[in-house]
């Protein structure tokens, strides 16, 4: 989030019970590759974050060339802040 370049605040969009404010921008490509282990660390990605009034991240949509041949979209929705979750490998 803090490394997003040219952030722009937009409107609000409902995400479950929350109505986060949309922030769009361009994250550094290498940071995207480091996080997802996808892409080659170059090029441009576009991101839209949904932040609550208390700056909790609720949604993130990332668009870019994760794979050869075109853009892909990844959407993340976060709920149940503070509750432990178990993540199992698919």
mmCIF file of C-alpha atoms in Angstrom:
data_model
loop_
_atom_site.group_PDB
_atom_site.id
_atom_site.type_symbol
_atom_site.label_atom_id
_atom_site.label_comp_id
_atom_site.label_asym_id
_atom_site.label_seq_id
_atom_site.Cartn_x
_atom_site.Cartn_y
_atom_site.Cartn_z
ATOM 1 C CA UNK A 1 0.000 0.000 0.000
ATOM 2 C CA UNK A 2 2.542 2.648 0.946
ATOM 3 C CA UNK A 3 4.578 2.086 -2.225
ATOM 4 C CA UNK A 4 1.621 2.656 -4.569
ATOM 5 C CA UNK A 5 2.520 5.396 -7.009
ATOM 6 C CA UNK A 6 0.114 8.203 -7.967
ATOM 7 C CA UNK A 7 -2.657 7.177 -5.535
ATOM 8 C CA UNK A 8 -6.041 8.715 -6.246
ATOM 9 C CA UNK A 9 -9.017 8.601 -3.911
ATOM 10 C CA UNK A 10 -12.353 7.754 -5.493
ATOM 11 C CA UNK A 11 -15.847 6.977 -4.308
ATOM 12 C CA UNK A 12 -17.069 4.341 -1.914
ATOM 13 C CA UNK A 13 -18.218 0.810 -2.811
ATOM 14 C CA UNK A 14 -19.961 -1.628 -0.469
ATOM 15 C CA UNK A 15 -17.926 -4.692 0.548
ATOM 16 C CA UNK A 16 -20.132 -6.774 2.833
ATOM 17 C CA UNK A 17 -21.043 -4.653 5.866
ATOM 18 C CA UNK A 18 -18.272 -2.122 5.182
ATOM 19 C CA UNK A 19 -18.350 0.733 2.678
ATOM 20 C CA UNK A 20 -14.660 1.362 1.981
ATOM 21 C CA UNK A 21 -13.204 4.290 0.080
ATOM 22 C CA UNK A 22 -11.578 3.297 -3.216
ATOM 23 C CA UNK A 23 -7.936 4.241 -3.772
ATOM 24 C CA UNK A 24 -6.376 3.547 -7.176
ATOM 25 C CA UNK A 25 -2.756 3.669 -8.244
ATOM 26 C CA UNK A 26 0.210 1.834 -9.696
ATOM 27 C CA UNK A 27 2.292 -0.454 -7.474
ATOM 28 C CA UNK A 28 5.932 -1.215 -8.330
ATOM 29 C CA UNK A 29 5.992 -4.323 -10.573
ATOM 30 C CA UNK A 30 8.807 -5.979 -8.626
ATOM 31 C CA UNK A 31 6.807 -5.724 -5.368
ATOM 32 C CA UNK A 32 3.868 -7.461 -7.081
ATOM 33 C CA UNK A 33 6.164 -10.236 -8.283
ATOM 34 C CA UNK A 34 7.721 -10.571 -4.812
ATOM 35 C CA UNK A 35 4.290 -10.879 -3.193
ATOM 36 C CA UNK A 36 2.563 -13.258 -5.629
ATOM 37 C CA UNK A 37 5.561 -15.001 -7.227
ATOM 38 C CA UNK A 38 3.957 -14.233 -10.586
ATOM 39 C CA UNK A 39 5.030 -11.990 -13.433
ATOM 40 C CA UNK A 40 8.561 -10.984 -14.331
ATOM 41 C CA UNK A 41 8.900 -7.863 -12.177
ATOM 42 C CA UNK A 42 8.548 -5.445 -15.084
ATOM 43 C CA UNK A 43 5.664 -3.688 -16.740
ATOM 44 C CA UNK A 44 2.736 -1.923 -15.164
ATOM 45 C CA UNK A 45 0.096 -3.108 -12.742
ATOM 46 C CA UNK A 46 -3.033 -1.230 -11.706
ATOM 47 C CA UNK A 47 -4.495 -1.576 -8.246
ATOM 48 C CA UNK A 48 -7.679 -0.498 -6.488
ATOM 49 C CA UNK A 49 -7.745 -0.730 -2.712
ATOM 50 C CA UNK A 50 -10.847 -0.449 -0.545
ATOM 51 C CA UNK A 51 -9.977 1.219 2.780
ATOM 52 C CA UNK A 52 -12.326 1.733 5.739
ATOM 53 C CA UNK A 53 -12.485 4.973 7.737
ATOM 54 C CA UNK A 54 -9.992 3.373 10.161
ATOM 55 C CA UNK A 55 -7.629 2.497 7.268
ATOM 56 C CA UNK A 56 -8.308 -1.242 7.337
ATOM 57 C CA UNK A 57 -7.780 -2.872 3.949
ATOM 58 C CA UNK A 58 -11.017 -4.618 2.939
ATOM 59 C CA UNK A 59 -10.594 -5.149 -0.801
ATOM 60 C CA UNK A 60 -7.801 -5.127 -3.354
ATOM 61 C CA UNK A 61 -8.096 -5.633 -7.103
ATOM 62 C CA UNK A 62 -4.862 -5.963 -9.044
ATOM 63 C CA UNK A 63 -4.682 -5.992 -12.860
ATOM 64 C CA UNK A 64 -1.589 -6.717 -14.931
ATOM 65 C CA UNK A 65 0.541 -9.207 -16.823
ATOM 66 C CA UNK A 66 0.902 -11.974 -14.256
ATOM 67 C CA UNK A 67 1.232 -14.478 -17.106
ATOM 68 C CA UNK A 68 2.374 -14.219 -20.725
ATOM 69 C CA UNK A 69 -0.254 -13.295 -23.256
ATOM 70 C CA UNK A 70 -2.308 -10.605 -21.567
ATOM 71 C CA UNK A 71 -3.602 -9.075 -18.399
ATOM 72 C CA UNK A 72 -5.189 -10.974 -15.537
ATOM 73 C CA UNK A 73 -7.216 -9.694 -12.604
ATOM 74 C CA UNK A 74 -6.821 -10.768 -8.983
ATOM 75 C CA UNK A 75 -9.432 -9.711 -6.441
ATOM 76 C CA UNK A 76 -8.945 -10.054 -2.695
ATOM 77 C CA UNK A 77 -11.667 -9.493 -0.085
ATOM 78 C CA UNK A 78 -10.709 -9.364 3.587
ATOM 79 C CA UNK A 79 -13.208 -9.976 6.392
ATOM 80 C CA UNK A 80 -13.175 -10.924 10.075
ATOM 81 C CA UNK A 81 -10.338 -8.651 11.215
ATOM 82 C CA UNK A 82 -8.581 -9.950 14.293
ATOM 83 C CA UNK A 83 -9.824 -13.519 13.953
ATOM 84 C CA UNK A 84 -7.271 -16.278 13.329
ATOM 85 C CA UNK A 85 -7.690 -18.230 10.103
ATOM 86 C CA UNK A 86 -6.198 -21.456 8.849
ATOM 87 C CA UNK A 87 -4.774 -21.383 5.350
ATOM 88 C CA UNK A 88 -4.221 -24.718 3.659
ATOM 89 C CA UNK A 89 -2.260 -25.290 0.506
ATOM 90 C CA UNK A 90 -4.493 -26.282 -2.432
#
